[in-house]
Structures are given as C-alpha cells and as structure tokens.
Coordinates of C-alpha atoms and ligand atoms in Angstrom, one line a residue:
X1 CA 27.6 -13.1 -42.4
X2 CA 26.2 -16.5 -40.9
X3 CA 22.2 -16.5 -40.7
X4 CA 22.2 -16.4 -37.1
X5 CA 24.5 -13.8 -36.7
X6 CA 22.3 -11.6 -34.4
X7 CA 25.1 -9.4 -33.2
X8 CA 23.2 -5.6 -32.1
X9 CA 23.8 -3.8 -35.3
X10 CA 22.8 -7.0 -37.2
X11 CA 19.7 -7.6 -35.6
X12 CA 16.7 -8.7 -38.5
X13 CA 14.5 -5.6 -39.5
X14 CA 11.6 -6.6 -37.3
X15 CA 13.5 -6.5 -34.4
X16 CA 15.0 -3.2 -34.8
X17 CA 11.5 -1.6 -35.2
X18 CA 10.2 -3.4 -32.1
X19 CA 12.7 -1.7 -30.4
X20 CA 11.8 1.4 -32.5
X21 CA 8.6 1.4 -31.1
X22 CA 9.8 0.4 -27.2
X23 CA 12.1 3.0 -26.9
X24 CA 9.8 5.7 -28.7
X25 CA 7.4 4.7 -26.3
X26 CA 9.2 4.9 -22.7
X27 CA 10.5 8.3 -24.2
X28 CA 6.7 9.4 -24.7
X29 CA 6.3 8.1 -20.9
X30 CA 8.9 9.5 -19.4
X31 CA 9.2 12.9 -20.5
X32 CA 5.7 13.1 -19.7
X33 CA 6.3 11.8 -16.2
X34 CA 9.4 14.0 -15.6
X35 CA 6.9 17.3 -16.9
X36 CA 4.3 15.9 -14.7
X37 CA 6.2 16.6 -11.7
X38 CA 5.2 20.1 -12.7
X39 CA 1.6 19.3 -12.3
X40 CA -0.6 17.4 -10.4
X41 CA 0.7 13.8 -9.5
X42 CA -1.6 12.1 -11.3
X43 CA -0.5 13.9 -14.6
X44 CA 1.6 11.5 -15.4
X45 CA 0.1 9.5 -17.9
X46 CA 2.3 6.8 -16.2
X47 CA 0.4 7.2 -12.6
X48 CA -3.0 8.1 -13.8
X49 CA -2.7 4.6 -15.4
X50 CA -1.5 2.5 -12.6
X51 CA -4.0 4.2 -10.3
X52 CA -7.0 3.7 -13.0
X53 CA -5.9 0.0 -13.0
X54 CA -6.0 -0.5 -9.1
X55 CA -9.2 1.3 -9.0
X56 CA -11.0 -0.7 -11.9
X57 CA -9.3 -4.3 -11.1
X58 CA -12.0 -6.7 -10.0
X59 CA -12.1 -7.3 -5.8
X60 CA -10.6 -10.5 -6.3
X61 CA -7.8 -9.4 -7.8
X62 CA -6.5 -6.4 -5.7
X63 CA -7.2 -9.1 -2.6
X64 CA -4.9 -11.5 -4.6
X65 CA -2.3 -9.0 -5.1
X66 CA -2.4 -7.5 -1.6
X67 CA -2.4 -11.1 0.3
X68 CA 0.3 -12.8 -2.0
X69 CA 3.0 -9.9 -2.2
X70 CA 1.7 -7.7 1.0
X71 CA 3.3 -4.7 0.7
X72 CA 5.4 -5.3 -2.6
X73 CA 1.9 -5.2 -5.0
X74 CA 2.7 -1.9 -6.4
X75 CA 6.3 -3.1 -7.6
X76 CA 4.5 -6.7 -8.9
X77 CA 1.8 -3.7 -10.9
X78 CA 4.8 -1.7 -11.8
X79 CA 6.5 -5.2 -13.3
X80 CA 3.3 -6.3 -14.8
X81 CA 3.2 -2.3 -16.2
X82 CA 6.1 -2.4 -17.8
X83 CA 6.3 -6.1 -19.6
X84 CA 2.9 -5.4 -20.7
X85 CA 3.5 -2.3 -22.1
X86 CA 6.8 -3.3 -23.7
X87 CA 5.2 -6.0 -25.4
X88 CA 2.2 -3.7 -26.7
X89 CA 5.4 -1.0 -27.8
X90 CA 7.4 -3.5 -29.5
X91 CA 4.2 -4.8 -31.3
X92 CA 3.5 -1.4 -32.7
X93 CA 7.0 -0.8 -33.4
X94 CA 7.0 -3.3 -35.9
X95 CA 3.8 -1.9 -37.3
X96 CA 5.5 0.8 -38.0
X97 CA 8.1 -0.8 -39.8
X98 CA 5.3 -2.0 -42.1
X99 CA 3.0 1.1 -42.2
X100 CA 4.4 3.9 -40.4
X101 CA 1.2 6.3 -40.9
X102 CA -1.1 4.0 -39.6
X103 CA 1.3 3.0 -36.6
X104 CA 1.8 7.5 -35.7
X105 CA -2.3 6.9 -35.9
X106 CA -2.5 4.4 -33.2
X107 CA 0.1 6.2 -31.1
X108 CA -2.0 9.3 -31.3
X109 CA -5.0 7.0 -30.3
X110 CA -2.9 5.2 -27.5
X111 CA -1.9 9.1 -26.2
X112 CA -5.9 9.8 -26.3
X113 CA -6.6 6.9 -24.1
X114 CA -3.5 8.1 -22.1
X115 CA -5.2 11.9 -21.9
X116 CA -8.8 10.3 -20.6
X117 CA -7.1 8.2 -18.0
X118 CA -5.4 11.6 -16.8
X119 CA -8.8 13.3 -16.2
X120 CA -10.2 11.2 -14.8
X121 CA -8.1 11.0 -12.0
X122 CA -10.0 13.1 -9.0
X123 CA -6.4 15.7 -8.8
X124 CA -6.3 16.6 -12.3
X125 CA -7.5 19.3 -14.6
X126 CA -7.5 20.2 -17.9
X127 CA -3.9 22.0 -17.9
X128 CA -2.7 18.9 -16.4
X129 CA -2.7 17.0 -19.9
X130 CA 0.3 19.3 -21.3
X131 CA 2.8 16.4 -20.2
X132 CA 0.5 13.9 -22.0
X133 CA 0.4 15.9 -25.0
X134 CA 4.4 17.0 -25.2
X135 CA 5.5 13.4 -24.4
X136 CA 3.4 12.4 -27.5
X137 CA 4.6 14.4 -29.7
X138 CA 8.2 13.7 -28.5
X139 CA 7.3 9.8 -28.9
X140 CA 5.7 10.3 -32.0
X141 CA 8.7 12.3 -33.3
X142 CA 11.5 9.3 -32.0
X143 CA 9.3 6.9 -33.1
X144 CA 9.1 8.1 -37.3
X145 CA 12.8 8.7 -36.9
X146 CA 14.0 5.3 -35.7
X147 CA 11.8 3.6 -38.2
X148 CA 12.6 5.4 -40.6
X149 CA 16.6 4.7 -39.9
X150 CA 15.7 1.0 -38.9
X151 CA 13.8 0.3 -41.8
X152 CA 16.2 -1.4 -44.7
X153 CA 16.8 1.1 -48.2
X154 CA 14.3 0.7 -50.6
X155 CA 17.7 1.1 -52.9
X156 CA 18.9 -2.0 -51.6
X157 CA 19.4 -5.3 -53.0
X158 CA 16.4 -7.4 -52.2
X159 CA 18.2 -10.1 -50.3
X160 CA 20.1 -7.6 -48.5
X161 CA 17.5 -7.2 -45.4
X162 CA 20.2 -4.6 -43.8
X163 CA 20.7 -0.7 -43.9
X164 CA 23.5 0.5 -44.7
X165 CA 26.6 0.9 -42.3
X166 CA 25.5 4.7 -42.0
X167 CA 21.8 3.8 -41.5
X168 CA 22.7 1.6 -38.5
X169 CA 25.1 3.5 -36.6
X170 CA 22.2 6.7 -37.2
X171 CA 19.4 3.9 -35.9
X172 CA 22.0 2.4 -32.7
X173 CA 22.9 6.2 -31.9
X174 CA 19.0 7.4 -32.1
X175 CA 17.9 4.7 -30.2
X176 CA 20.8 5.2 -27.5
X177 CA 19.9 8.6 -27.4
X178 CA 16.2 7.7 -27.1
X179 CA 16.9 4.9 -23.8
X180 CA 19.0 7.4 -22.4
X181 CA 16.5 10.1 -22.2
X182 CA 14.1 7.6 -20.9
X183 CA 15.6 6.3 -18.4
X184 CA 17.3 10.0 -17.0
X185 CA 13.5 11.2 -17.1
X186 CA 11.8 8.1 -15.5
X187 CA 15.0 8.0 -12.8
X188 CA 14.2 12.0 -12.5
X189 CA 10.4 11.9 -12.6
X190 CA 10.7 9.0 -10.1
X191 CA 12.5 10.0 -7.0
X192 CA 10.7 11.8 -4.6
X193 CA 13.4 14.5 -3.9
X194 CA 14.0 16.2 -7.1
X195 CA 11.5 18.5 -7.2
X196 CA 9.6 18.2 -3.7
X197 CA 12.2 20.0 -1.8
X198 CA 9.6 22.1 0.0
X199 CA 7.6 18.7 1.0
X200 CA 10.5 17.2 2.0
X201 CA 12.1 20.0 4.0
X202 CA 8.8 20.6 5.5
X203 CA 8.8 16.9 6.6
X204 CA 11.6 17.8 8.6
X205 CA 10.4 21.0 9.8
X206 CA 6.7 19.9 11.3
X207 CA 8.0 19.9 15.0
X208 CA 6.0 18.0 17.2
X209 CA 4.7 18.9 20.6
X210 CA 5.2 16.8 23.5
X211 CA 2.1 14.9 24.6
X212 CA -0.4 15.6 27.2
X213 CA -0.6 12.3 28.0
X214 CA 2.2 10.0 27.4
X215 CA 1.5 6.5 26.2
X216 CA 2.3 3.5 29.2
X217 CA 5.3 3.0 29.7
X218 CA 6.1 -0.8 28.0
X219 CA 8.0 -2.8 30.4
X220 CA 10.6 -5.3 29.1
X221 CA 7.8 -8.4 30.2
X222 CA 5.8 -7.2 27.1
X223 CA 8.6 -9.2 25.5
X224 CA 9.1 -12.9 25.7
X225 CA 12.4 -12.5 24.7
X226 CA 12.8 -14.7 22.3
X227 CA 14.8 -14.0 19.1
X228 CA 12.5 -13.8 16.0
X229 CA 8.9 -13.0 17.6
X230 CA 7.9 -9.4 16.2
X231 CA 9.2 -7.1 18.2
X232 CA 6.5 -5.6 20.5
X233 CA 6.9 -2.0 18.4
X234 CA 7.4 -1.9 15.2
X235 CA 10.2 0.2 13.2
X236 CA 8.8 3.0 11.4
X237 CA 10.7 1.3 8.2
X238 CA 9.4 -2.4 8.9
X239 CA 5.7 -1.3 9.2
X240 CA 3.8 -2.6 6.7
X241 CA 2.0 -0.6 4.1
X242 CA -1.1 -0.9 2.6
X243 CA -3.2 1.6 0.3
X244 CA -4.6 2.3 -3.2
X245 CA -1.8 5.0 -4.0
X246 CA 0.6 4.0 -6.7
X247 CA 2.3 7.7 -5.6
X248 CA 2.5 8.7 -1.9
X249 CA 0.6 11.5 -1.7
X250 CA 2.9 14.7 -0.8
X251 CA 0.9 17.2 1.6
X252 CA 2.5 20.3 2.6
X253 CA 1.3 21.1 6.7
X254 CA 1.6 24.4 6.3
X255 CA -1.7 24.1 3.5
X256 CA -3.3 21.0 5.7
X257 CA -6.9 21.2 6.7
X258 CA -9.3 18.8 8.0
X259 CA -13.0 19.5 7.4
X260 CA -15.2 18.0 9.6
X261 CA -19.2 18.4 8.0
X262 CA -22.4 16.4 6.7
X263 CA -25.2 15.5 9.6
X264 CA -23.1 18.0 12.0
X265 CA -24.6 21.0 13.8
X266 CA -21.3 23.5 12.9
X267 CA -19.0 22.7 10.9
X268 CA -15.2 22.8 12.0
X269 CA -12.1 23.7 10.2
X270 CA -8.6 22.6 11.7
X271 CA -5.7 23.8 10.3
X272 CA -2.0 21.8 11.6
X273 CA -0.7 24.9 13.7
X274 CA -4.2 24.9 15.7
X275 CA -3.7 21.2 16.0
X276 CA -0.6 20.9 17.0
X277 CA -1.7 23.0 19.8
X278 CA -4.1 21.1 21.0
X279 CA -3.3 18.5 24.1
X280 CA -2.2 15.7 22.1
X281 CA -2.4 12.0 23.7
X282 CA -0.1 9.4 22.9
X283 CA -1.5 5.8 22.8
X284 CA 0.2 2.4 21.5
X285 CA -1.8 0.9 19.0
X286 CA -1.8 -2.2 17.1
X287 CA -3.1 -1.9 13.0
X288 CA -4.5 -4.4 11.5
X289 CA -5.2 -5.2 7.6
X290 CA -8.3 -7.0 6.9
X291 CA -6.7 -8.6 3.9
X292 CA -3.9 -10.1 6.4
X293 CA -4.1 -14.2 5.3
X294 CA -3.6 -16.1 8.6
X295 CA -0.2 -16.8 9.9
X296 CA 1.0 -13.4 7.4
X297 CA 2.5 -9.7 8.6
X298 CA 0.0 -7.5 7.2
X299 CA 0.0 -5.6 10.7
X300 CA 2.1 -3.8 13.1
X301 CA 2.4 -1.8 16.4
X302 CA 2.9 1.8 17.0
X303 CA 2.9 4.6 19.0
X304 CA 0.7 7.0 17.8
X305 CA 0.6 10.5 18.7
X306 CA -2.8 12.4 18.1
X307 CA -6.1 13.9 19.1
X308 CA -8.8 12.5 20.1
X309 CA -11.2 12.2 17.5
X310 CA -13.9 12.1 19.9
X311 CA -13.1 15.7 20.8
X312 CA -12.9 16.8 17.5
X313 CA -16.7 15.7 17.1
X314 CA -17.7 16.9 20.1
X315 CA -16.6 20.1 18.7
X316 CA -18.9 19.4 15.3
X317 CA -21.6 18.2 17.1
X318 CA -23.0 15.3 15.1
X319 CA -27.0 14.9 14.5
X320 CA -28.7 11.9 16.2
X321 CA -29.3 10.3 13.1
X322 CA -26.0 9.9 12.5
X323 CA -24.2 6.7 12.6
X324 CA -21.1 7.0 10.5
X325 CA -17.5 8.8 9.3
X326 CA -16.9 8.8 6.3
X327 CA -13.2 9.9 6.2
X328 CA -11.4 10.7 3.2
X329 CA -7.8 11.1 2.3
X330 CA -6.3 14.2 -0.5
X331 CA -6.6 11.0 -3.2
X332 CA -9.9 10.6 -2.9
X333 CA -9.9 6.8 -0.7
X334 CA -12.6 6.6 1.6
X335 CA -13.2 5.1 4.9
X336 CA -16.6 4.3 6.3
X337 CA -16.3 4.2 10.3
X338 CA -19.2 3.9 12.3
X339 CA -19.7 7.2 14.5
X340 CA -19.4 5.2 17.7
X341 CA -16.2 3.7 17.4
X342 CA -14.9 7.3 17.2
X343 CA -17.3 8.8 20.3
X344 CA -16.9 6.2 22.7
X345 CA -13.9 6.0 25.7
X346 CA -11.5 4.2 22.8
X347 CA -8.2 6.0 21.9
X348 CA -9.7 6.9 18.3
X349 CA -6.7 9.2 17.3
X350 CA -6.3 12.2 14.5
X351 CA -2.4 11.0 14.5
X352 CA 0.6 13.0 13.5
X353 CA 3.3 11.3 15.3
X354 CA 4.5 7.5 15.1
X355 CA 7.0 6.5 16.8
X356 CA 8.0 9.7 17.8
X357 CA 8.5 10.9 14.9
X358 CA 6.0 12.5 12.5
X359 CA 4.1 10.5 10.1
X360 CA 6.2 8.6 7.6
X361 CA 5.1 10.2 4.0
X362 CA 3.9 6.3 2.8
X363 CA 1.9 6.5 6.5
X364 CA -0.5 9.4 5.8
X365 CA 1.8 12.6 6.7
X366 CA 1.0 14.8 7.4
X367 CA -2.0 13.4 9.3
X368 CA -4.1 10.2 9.5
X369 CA -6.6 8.4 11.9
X370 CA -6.0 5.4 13.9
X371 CA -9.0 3.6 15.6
X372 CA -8.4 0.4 18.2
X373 CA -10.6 -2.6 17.2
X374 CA -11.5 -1.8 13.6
X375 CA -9.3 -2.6 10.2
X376 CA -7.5 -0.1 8.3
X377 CA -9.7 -0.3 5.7
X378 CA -12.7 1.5 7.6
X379 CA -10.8 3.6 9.7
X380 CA -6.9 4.1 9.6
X381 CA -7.4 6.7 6.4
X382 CA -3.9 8.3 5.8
X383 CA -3.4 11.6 4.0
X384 CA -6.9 12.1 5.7
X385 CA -8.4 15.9 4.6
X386 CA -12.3 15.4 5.6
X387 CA -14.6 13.6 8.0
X388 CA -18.1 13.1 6.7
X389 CA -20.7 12.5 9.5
X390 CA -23.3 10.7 7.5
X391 CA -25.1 7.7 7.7
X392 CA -24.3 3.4 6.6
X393 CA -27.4 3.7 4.6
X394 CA -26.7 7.1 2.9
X395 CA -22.9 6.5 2.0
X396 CA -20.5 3.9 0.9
X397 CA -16.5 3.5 1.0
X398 CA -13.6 2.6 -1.1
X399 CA -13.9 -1.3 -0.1
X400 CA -17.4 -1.2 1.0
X401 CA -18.2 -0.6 -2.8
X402 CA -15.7 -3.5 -3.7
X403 CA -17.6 -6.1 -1.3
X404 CA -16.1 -5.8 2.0
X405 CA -18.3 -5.8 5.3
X406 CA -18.8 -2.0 5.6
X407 CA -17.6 -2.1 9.5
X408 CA -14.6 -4.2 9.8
X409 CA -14.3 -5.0 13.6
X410 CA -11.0 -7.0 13.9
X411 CA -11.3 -10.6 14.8
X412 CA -9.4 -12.3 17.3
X413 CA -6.3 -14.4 15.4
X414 CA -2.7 -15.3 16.1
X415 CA 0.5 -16.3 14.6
X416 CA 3.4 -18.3 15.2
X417 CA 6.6 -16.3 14.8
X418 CA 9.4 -19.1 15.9
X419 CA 10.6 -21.7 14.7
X420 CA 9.7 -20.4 11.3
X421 CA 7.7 -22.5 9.0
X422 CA 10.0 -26.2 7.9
X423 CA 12.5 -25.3 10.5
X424 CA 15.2 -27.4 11.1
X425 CA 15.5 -28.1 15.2
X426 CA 17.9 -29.8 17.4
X427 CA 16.3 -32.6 19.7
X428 CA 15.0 -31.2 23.5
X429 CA 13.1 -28.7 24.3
X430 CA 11.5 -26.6 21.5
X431 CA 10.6 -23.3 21.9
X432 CA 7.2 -22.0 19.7
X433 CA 6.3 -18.3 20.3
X434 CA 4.4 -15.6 18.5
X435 CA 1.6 -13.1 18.9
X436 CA -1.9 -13.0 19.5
X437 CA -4.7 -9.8 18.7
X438 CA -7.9 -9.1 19.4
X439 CA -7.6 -5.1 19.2
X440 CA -10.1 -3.2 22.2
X441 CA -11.0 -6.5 23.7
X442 CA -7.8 -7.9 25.0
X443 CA -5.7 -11.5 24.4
X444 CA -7.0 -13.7 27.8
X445 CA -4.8 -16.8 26.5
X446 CA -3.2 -18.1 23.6
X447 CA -2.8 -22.5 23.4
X448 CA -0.6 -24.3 21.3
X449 CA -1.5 -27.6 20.0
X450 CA 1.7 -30.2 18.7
X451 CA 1.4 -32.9 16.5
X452 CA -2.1 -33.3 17.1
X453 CA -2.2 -33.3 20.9
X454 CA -3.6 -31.2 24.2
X455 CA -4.3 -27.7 23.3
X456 CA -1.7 -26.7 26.1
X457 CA -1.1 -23.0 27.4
X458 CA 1.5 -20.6 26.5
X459 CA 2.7 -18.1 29.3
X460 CA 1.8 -14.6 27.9
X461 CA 3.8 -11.6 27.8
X462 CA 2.4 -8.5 30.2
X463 CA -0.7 -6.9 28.5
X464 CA 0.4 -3.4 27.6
X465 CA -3.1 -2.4 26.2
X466 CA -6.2 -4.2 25.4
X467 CA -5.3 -2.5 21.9
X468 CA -2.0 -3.8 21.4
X469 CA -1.2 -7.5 20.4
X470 CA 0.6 -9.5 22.7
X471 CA 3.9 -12.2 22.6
X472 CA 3.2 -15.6 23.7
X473 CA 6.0 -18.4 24.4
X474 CA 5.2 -22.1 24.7
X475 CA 8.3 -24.8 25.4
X476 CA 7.6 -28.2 24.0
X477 CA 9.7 -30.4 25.6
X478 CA 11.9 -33.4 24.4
X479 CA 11.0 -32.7 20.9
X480 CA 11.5 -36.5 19.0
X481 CA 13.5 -36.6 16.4
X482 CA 11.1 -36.1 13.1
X483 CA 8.4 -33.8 11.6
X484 CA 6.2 -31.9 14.1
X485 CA 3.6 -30.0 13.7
X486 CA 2.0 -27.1 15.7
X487 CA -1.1 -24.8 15.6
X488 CA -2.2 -21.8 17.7
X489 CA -5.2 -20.3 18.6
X490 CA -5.9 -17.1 21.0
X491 CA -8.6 -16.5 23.7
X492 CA -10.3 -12.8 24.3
X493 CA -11.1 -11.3 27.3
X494 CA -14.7 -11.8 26.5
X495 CA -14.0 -15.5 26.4
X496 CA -13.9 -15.9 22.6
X497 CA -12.2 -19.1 21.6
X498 CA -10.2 -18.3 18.1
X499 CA -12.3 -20.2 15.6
X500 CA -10.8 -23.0 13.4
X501 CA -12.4 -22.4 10.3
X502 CA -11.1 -21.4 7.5
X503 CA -12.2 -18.9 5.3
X504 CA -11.0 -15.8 3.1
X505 CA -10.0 -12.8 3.7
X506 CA -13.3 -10.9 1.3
X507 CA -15.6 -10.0 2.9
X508 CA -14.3 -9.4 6.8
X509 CA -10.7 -11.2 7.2
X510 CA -9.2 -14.4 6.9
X511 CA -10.0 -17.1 10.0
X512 CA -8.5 -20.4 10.8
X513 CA -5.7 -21.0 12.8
X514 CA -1.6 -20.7 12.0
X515 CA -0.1 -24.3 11.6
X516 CA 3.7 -24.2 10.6
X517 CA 5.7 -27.8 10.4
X518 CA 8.8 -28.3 11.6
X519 CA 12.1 -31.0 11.9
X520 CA 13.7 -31.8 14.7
X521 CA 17.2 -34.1 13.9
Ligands
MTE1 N1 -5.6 7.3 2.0 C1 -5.6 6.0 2.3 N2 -5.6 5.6 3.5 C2 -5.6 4.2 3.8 C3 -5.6 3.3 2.8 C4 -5.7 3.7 1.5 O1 -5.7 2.9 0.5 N3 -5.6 5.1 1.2 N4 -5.6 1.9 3.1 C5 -6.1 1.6 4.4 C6 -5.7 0.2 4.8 S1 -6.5 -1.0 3.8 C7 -4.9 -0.1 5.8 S2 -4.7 -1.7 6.3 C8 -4.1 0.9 6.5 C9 -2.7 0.6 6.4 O2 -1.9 1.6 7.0 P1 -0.3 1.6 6.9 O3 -0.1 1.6 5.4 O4 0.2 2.8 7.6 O5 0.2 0.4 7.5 O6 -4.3 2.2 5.9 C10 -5.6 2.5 5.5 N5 -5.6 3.9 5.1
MO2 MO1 -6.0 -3.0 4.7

C-alpha cells in the first residue's frame, strides 16, 4: 500500500478514533434527544444547550446574529453547534485511542455538564435527566467499542499501524451502525410530528370565531402596484420570526391559561374556550423588530385577530401605582410593556388568529400579544401564559436586562424595495418604490433623494391604519446612463422628519436612512 493511500478502511489510526469519538458522540445526543421527546422540551441535552448558549451569549452577539442572518440565526447556532461539537468529539476520540479510561472520564464529565445545562432550563425537572443519563451510557458504550476495534493489535507488527481485515470491517460496521442510529434519532427527535400528534391535530382543531369587529377593508390603492415592494400583507409563511426559542414551544389550547396578577385588585384567569367567546376584534397591524438594520425585513404586516387587552385589564383592575406588563411566554421570555400602551384607545390585542388562520406554532400559538407603536421585544410575547402588572422600577425583561431601552416605541424609518440594491436598469424613467412606518402615528410623506439631488415626493399608497406601514412609488425620469444613487426618508403625522443619522440597532433601533445604488445602461 502507497503512504497516502487513505482509502475508508485504510484510514491512519488517529483518524479512525476521531471518528470513534464523533460518532459515539452524536449517538449519546441523539438518543437522548429522540427520549427527550418524552419529556419536557428542553430535556434534550441538545436544546437545553442551544438555549443556555442564546441565553448566556453577550448582547452584542445575539444582536450580531439576529441582524446579519434575521431569521436563519438558529440554523447559523445549529451549524456553529455542530462543527464545534464535532471538533471537540473528534478530539476526544482520539484521546481515547491513546487512553481510553481517561477519555470514558471526560465523557462522563462532558454528560455532567450536559445534565446541569438540562436543569437549569426553567421546563425541566429532575426526571427530565433520564435521556441525558441513557444517551451517556449508550455513548459511552459505542465509544469503548469503536476504540477498542479502531485501535491497531497490540499483536501486530510495529510498522503495521493497521488492524486486521476482521478488526476493520467490525470498526466500519460499528461505526455504520453508530451514524445510522444517529442520524434516525436526530431525523426522529427533530421533526415536530412524530410524537406531537395531539399538538398538531389540535392545531387544526382550535376553530376560530368570527370577529366582532372586522378589520378595514384594504382597498387595492394600499398597493402601488409595483412588482417587488412587500406586499401590503404578509404571508403567514414569509413573516419573519424572531425569538429566543431554539424549539417552538408546543402548547395544547385545551390546557392554555393566561394569568393576569401582581399590582391588580382581582386576579383573572382565562382559559381559550372562555376566550374564544369573547367578542374578538380584528385589526391590521404592522410588527416591528427592534434589531431590524435599516434598509432590512425584520418586520411584517398582519391581520390579527384578538381581544383587547385593555378589556382584559379592565377586568383585573390594575393599582395606580402601576405602570407596566410584564408579559411572559410558557419559556420563560419576558416582555416589559408599559401599562398605558395596553389601556389606552390603541388596538393592543391578546391575538389568536393571523391571517385568518390561527397562530402559526413559530408565531406564539396558541396565543400571543400584539401592540401598535412599540417593538416586539417589549410587547409582541408569543406563547404568552401571564401578564404581570408591576412597575419599570420593580421589574426587568428579557432584553431590558441585556441593555435594550426598556420601552421600545418604534421609530419612524423606511426602505426601498425596487430596484433592488446594484440593479441593472434600462435608460428612461426609473421607477424607486418601498415602504415607510411609523406604527400609531401614521406615514404623512415619504421623499426620495437621487444622486445627491432635491429630496422630491413620492405619491403614497392609501393609509389603511396609522398602524400599518405604507407603499410609496417615486418615477425618476430619464434615468442617464451610469451609476445612480437614491436614498429615502419618511415623514409622520406629527411632522417628524426621518433622521439621517446613523446609529445601531442596541439600545432602541437602528436610524439612518436606506441608500441602494443602481446602473442604468
Ligand atoms: N416568547 C417569546 N415571544 C417573543 C420573542 C421571544 O423571544 N420569545 N421575541 C419578540 C421579538 S424580539 C419580536 S421582534 C417578535 C417577533 O414576532 P414574530 O416572530 O411573530 O415575527 O416577537 C416577540 N415575542
Ligand atoms: Mo425583535
């Protein structure tokens, strides 16, 4: 055999134990994530560690991963999970090559940290280890036998660094075996379906009433029909989705209850059936992320079906030293909205339906609030199980504590939609269009500025709602041939000119204004 002859079952000792220890890992993992399904979500020593990451990563970060992959940052986690942790694997594979007893001791330390992250998580309990604890000994059990097969003879001749025919085809056979339970237990453990019938029948099943008051109708001049601007409502499936849990929570309606306490004079208990009987309102609103970087698609337009919230604390009565929510979601998130923005005339909604449907499971179903004017962050909690009437100087929130402004009032911005950024255009007339938001205030005007000239007006689509964005359309006409340039910039109806400066989305949004280039031939 030539030196480099790397063919599988010729692979050089060390790399046959890193794989040892790869596959004896994911086979710890995933039979412990297919038994989790058994158990609380968060038993999985796979999720309890994702989550314990996004809850522990510095601000910075999660605001870096949210802004630069939006709503793919659990995959990018997942990716960064899983090359991590096949690195770490492979290292202690090949420690175990070299000194198996202290590599099964590491393991067992490794499935200690594994347990701790576990409970920790705010859903678990002590039973909730058992998958932890059986996928360990399973990983610890695959892991001694494929080193043990991997590992060249003792017997052998010195210079021979390779097992035995036998040996290999046992190590190649275990370690196919090993994958293959793997990846049949993560594939299991992973799709929502197999063992969430009853969730996902119930999905189905959760009927909702027709509204007592039907959102406004939305004529076809809320469009400015042009090809490429967002469309006014936005698809169930295109909305984007933003939260802190690596597993959708799964809720069954039939056990949903929302507690309303804290600085209340009586405390209410609503189950679904008794709201669902309530006169429900449907209202188009438009949410808002505060992490949204200018000119990105961190937000989108719905029509909500819900109950007012307002009502809901008329019914609890909150104390006059009240001044804030403090909602909270089955997984423990935390939104801190202040007590006006839900008692005032706004459409502050306890929502089950979007769309006309009822709440996608990745958009809080079986119920979550929705409140005009304010980011999601400090008011749109999905999955939503409690409100706590408390006060800003009592309580904190999930962001609040990670250095965001602790009332998030959306600012006015907008973005250009067409032509899309480094276009390519023929001469004439160029058509730029987009939207523009300023949630519970209202988009007065929108101007367009090219290549450095007049800010000139748009024409505006019809206002639907002061809480709804709004499509804008500007013609440029007899475009040169060359690079262009254009920027936008939105007026509210309290006169508020869209400011120019830049600045980050930490600690309350991202301002500046949208400038895409373009080429006209
Ligand atoms: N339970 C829960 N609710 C949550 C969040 C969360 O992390 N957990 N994120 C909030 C944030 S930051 C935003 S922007 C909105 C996004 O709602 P969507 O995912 O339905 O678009 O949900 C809010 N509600
Ligand atoms: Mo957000």
């Amino acid at each position: 055999m030539s030196p480099t002859d790397l063919t599988p079952h010729r692979l050089p000792t060390i790399i046959r134990c890193a794989v040892a220890g790869i596959v004896a890992t994911a086979v710890f993992l995933g039979l412990a994530d297919i038994l989790a399904r058994f158990f609380a979500p968060s038993a999985s020593p796979l999720v309890a560690l994702g989550n314990t990451i996004i809850e522990l990563s510095p601000p910075a970060l999660q605001d870096f991963a949210i802004s630069t992959f939006g709503n793919n940052n659990k995959l990018v986690l997942f990716i960064s999970m899983a090359v991590g942790g096949a690195l770490l694997a492979g290292l202690l594979g090949i420690l175990a090559g070299r000194r198996l007893k202290t590599a099964g001791a590491v393991f067992s330390v490794i499935g200690l940290v594994f347990i701790s992250v576990v409970l920790r998580r705010p859903d678990t309990g002590w039973v909730d280890v058992v998958p932890t604890v059986v996928g360990l000994g399973m990983g610890l059990a695959a892991l001694t036998a494929l080193v043990i097969t991997a590992r060249p003879r003792a017997s052998a001749a010195p210079e021979d660094e390779r097992p035995p025919a036998a040996s290999r085809r046992a190590f190649l056979g275990l370690a196919a075996a090993g994958t293959a339970v793997a990846a049949v237990s993560l594939t299991l453990g992973r799709s929502v379906q197999t063992f969430t019938q009853d969730v996902a029948t119930s999905v189905g099943r959760l009927v909702l009433p027709s509204p007592a008051v039907r959102a406004a109708i939305i004529p076809d001049s809320a469009s400015v029909g042009v090809d490429g601007v967002a469309s006014f409502i936005t698809d169930n499936s295109e909305f984007y989705r933003i939260d802190t849990a690596l597993v959708v929570p799964e809720l069954n309606p039939e056990e949903w209850t929302l507690r309303i306490h804290g600085l209340v004079e009586n405390e209410v208990l609503i189950d679904m059936s008794e709201l669902l009987s309530l006169p429900l309102e449907e209202h188009h609103i438009t949410l808002a992320c505060v992490s949204n970087p200018v000119g990105g698609d961190l937000l989108g337009n719905a029509t909500w079906l819900g109950y007012p919230v307002r009502e809901l604390l008329a019914r609890a009565n909150p104390l006059p030293e009240a001044d804030m929510v403090l909602s909270r979601s089955s997984d423990g998130f935390t939104a801190s909205t202040p007590l006006e923005a839900l008692t005032d005339s706004r459409d502050s909604l306890l929502a089950v339906g979007m769309n006309g449907e009822p709440l996608p499971a990745q958009h809080g179903y079986p119920a979550r609030l929705v409140v005009p004017g304010l980011y999601g962050y400090v008011s749109a909690t999905k999955w939503v199980v409690e409100l706590e009437v408390t006060r800003f100087d009592q309580d904190t929130a999930y962001w609040t504590e990670r250095g965001w402004d602790e009332r998030g009032p959306i600012l006015v911005s907008s973005r250009i939609d067409v032509p899309r950024a480094l276009e390519t255009l023929p001469s004439g007339d160029v058509v730029i269009a987009g939207v523009a938001w300023a949630q519970h205030v209202g988009i007065d005007a929108v101007e367009v500025q090219v290549d450095d000239g007049q800010w000139e007006s748009a024409d505006l689509a019809s206002e639907v709602s002061v809480d709804t964005w709004r499509q804008w359309r500007y013609v440029f006409p007899d475009a040169e041939p060359g690079r262009h340039w254009v920027s936008v910039r939105a007026v509210t109806a309290d006169g508020e000119v869209q400011t120019g400066e830049r600045q980050d989305p930490i600690p309350n949004a991202a301002t500046g204004r949208h400038r895409i280039d373009f080429e006209v031939e």
